[in-house]
CSV table of C-alpha atoms in Angstrom, one decimal:
chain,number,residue,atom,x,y,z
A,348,UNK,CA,-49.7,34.4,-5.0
A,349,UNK,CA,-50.5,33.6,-9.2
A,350,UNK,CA,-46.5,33.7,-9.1
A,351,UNK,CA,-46.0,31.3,-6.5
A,352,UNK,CA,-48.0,29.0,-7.7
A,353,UNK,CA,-46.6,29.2,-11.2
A,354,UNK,CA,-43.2,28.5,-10.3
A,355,UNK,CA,-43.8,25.6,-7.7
A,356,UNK,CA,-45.8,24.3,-10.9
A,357,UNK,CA,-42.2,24.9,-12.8
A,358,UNK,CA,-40.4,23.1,-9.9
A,359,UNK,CA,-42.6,19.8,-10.0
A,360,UNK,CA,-43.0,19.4,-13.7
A,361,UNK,CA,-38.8,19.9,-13.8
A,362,UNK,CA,-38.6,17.4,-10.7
A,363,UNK,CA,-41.1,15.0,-12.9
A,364,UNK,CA,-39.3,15.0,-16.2
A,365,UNK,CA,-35.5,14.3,-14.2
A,366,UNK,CA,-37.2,11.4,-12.3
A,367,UNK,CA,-38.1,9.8,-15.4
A,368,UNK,CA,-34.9,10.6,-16.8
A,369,UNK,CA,-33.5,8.7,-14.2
A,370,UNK,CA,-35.7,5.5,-14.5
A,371,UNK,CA,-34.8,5.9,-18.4
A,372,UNK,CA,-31.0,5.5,-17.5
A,373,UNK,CA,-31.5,2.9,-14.6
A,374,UNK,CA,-33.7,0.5,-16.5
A,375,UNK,CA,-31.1,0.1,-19.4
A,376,UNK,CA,-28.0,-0.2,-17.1
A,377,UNK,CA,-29.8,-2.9,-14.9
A,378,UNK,CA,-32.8,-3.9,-16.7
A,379,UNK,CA,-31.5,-5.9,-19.5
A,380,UNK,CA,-31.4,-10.1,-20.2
A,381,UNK,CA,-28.0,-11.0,-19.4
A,382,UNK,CA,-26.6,-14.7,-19.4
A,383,UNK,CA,-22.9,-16.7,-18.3
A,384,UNK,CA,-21.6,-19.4,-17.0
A,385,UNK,CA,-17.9,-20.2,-15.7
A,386,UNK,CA,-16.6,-24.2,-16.3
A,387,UNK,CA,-13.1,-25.9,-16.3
A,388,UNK,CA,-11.2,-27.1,-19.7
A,389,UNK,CA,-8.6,-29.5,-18.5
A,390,UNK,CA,-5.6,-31.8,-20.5
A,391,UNK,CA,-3.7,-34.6,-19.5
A,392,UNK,CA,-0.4,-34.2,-19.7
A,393,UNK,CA,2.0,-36.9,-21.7
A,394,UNK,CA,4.0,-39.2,-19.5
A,395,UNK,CA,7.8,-39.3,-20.0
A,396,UNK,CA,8.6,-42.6,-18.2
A,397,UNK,CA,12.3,-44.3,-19.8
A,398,UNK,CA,13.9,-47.1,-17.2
A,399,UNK,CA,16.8,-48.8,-16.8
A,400,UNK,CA,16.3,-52.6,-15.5
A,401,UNK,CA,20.0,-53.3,-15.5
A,402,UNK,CA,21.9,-52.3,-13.0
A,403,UNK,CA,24.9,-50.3,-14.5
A,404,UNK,CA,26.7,-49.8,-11.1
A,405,UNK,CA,29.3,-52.7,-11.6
A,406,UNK,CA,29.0,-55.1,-14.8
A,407,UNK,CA,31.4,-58.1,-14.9
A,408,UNK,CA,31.8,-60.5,-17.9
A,409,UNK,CA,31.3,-63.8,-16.9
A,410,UNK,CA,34.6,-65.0,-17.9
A,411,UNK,CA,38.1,-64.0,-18.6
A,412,UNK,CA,39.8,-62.0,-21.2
A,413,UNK,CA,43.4,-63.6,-23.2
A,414,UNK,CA,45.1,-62.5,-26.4
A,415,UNK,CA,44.8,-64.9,-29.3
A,416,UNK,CA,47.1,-68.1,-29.3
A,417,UNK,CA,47.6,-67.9,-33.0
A,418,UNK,CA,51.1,-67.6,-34.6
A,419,UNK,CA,51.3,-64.0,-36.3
A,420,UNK,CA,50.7,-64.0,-39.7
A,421,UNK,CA,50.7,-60.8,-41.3
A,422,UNK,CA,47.1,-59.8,-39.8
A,423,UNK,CA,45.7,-58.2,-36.6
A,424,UNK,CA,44.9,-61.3,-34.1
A,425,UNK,CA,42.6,-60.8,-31.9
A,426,UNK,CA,40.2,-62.3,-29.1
A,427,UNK,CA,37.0,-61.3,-27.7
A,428,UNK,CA,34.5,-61.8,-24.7
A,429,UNK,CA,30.8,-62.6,-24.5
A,430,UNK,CA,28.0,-60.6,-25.3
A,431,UNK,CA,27.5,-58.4,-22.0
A,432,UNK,CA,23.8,-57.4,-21.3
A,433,UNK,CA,24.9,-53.8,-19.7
A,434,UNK,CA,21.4,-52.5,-20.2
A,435,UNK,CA,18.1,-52.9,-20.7
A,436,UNK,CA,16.3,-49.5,-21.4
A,437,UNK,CA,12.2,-49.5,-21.5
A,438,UNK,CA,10.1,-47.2,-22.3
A,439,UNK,CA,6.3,-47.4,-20.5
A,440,UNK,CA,5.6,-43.3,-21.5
A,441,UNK,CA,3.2,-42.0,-23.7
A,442,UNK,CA,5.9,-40.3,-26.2
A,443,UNK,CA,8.8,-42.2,-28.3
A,444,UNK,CA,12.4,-41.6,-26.7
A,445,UNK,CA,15.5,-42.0,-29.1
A,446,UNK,CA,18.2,-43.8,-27.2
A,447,UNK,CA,21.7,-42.7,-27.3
A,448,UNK,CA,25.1,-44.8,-25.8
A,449,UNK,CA,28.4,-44.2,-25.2
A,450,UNK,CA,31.6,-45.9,-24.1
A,451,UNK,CA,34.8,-44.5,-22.5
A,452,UNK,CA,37.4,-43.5,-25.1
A,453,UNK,CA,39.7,-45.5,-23.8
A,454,UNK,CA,39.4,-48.1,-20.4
A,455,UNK,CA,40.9,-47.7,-17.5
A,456,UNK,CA,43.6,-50.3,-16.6
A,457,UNK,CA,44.0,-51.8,-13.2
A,458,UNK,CA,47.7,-52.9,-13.0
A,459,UNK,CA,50.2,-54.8,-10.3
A,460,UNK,CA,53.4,-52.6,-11.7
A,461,UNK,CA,54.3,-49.2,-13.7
A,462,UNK,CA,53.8,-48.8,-17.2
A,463,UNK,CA,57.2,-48.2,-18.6
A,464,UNK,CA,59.4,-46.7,-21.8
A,465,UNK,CA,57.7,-48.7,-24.3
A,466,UNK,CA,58.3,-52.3,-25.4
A,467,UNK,CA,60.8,-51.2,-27.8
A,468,UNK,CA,62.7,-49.4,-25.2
A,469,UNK,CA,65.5,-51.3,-23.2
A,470,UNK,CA,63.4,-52.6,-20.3
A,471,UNK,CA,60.6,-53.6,-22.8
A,472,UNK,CA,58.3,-52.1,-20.4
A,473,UNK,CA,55.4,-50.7,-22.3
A,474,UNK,CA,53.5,-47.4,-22.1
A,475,UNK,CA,50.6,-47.2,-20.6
A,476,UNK,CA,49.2,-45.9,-24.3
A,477,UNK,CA,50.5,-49.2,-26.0
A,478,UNK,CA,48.3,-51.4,-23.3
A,479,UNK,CA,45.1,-49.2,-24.0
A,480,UNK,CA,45.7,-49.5,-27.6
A,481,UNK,CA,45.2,-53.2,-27.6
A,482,UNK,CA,41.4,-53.0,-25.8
A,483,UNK,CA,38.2,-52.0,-27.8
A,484,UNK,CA,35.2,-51.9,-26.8
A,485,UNK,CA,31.6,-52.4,-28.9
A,486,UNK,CA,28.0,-52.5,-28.1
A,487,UNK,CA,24.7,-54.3,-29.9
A,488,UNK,CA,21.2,-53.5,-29.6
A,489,UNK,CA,18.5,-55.5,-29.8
A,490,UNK,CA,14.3,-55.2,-29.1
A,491,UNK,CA,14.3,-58.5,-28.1
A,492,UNK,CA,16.5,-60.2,-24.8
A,493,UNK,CA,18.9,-62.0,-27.7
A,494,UNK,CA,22.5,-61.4,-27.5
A,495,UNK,CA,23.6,-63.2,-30.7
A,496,UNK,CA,21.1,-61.7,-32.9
A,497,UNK,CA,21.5,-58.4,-32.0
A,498,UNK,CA,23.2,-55.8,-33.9
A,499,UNK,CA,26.1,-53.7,-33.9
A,500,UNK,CA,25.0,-50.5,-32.3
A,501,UNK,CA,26.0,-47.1,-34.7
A,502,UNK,CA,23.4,-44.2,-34.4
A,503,UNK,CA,20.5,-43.8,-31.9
A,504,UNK,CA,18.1,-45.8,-31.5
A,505,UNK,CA,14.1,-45.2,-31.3
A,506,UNK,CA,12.2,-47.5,-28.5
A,507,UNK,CA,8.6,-47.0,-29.3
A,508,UNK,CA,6.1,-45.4,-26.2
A,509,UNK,CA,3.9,-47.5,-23.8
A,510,UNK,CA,5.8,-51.1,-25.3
A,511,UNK,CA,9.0,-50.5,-26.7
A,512,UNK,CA,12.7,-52.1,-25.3
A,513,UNK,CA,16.0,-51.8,-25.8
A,514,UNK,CA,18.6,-54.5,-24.7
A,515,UNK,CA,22.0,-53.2,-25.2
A,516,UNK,CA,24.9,-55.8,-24.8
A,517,UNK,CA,28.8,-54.7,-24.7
A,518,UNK,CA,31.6,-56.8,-26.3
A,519,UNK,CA,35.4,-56.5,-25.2
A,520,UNK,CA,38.1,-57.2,-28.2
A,521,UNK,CA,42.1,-57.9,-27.3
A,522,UNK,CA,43.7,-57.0,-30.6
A,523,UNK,CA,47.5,-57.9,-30.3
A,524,UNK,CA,48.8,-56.4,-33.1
A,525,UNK,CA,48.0,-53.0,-33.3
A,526,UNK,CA,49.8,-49.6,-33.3
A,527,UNK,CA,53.3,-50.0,-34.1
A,528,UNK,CA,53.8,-53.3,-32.4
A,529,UNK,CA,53.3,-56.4,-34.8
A,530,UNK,CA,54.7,-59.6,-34.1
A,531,UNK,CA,57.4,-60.2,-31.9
A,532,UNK,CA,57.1,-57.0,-30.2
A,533,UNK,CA,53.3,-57.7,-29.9
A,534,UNK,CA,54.0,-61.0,-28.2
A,535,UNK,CA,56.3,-59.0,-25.8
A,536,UNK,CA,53.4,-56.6,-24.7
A,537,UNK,CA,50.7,-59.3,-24.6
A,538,UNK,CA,52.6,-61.1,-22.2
A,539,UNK,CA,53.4,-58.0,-20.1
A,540,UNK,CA,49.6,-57.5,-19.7
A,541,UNK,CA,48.7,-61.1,-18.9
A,542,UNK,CA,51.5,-60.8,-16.0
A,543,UNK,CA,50.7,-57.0,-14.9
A,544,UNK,CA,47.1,-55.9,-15.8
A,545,UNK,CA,44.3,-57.5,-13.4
A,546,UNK,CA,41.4,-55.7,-15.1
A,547,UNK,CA,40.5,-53.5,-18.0
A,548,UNK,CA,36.7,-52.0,-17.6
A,549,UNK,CA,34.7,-49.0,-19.4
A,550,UNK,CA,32.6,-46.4,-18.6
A,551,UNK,CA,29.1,-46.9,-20.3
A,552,UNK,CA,26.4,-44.6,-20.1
A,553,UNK,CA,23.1,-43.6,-21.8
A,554,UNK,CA,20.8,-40.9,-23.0
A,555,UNK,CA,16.7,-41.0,-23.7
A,556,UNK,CA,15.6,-38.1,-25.9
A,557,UNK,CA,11.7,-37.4,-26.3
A,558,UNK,CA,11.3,-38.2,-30.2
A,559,UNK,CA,7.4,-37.4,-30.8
A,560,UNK,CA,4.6,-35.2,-29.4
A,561,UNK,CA,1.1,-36.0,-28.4
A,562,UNK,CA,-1.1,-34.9,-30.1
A,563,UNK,CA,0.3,-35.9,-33.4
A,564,UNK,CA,2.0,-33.4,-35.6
A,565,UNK,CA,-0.8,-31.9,-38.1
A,566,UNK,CA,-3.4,-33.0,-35.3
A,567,UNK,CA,-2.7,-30.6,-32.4
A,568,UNK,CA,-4.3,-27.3,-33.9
């Protein structure tokens, strides 16, 4: 019985000491202070927001296109049209756009007969390469709606974000004597076209490039 006794005295001190064991263990897994808190960081993103107000579909100059009445003289003679507005490109964004334009390499030429041999060849029927030859076309840019003040167009061109705009106007230049024609010969094809060729026109087209970043370099870490 002394046994007995002894070792049911063994069994509850060993269940004692592994119950407090166990608290020991629970109360620093689940016990402790803990804090947190979930939120929301959010950024706006920059606009990108480049127009065109002109419509590009089909531009017309107001008036007519001839070759020069001058006598030749031993220089080029040439004519030109009016200062076309072909576009007017505006930014409203919230990052700078660099502008870039281009033209046709050569126009397309809208004729009532067949280009011939060349004007030096029997008929005196030009090519089609000696009519193109004697067309050029140039553009001007300007940040204000001012044809004669603007200026001859040659790299890209910034327009600012939010204000900037960019009026682009197109010019159309006969030059007679060009190539290998001078003269004579160049009277030949001029009068040619003015009895063949009902319209000379170009392809014109643009491209808006982002050109800064918001936040400002330096500023954005």
């Amino acid at each position: 019985m002394t046994q007995r006794r002894s070792a049911a005295s063994k069994l509850l001190f060993l269940v004692i000491v592994l119950t407090l064991i166990s608290c020991c263990f629970l109360g620093n897994t689940f016990a402790r202070y803990t804090s947190g808190e979930t939120g929301k960081a959010t950024v706006a993103v920059a606009e990108w927001n480049v127009t065109n107000e002109t419509d590009m579909t089909d531009l017309n100059f107001s008036d007519m296109l001839s070759p020069s009445m001058a006598v030749y003289a031993g220089t080029n003679r040439t004519n030109k049209t009016e200062r076309l507005l072909v576009a007017t490109i505006r930014n409203t964004g919230d990052v700078d756009a660099l502008v870039t334009l281009t033209t046709g390499a050569t126009p397309t030429i809208t004729t009532s007969a067949s280009f011939g041999a060349g004007i030096t060849a029997a008929a005196q029927v030009p090519t089609e390469a000696e009519v193109k030859e004697v067309f050029g076309i140039k553009l001007y840019t300007n940040t204000t709606d001012n044809a004669g003040g603007a200026e001859a167009y040659t790299t890209p061109k910034k327009v600012l974000a939010e204000t900037g705009v960019l009026y682009v106007y197109a010019e159309v230049t006969w030059t007679s004597d060009v190539g290998d024609l001078t003269g004579v010969n160049a009277d030949k094809r001029d009068t040619w076209i003015g009895e063949n060729v009902t319209s000379v026109s170009y392809t014109l087209s643009y491209t808006a490039e982002q050109n800064s970043v918001r936040p400002p370099q330096g500023q954005g870490n």
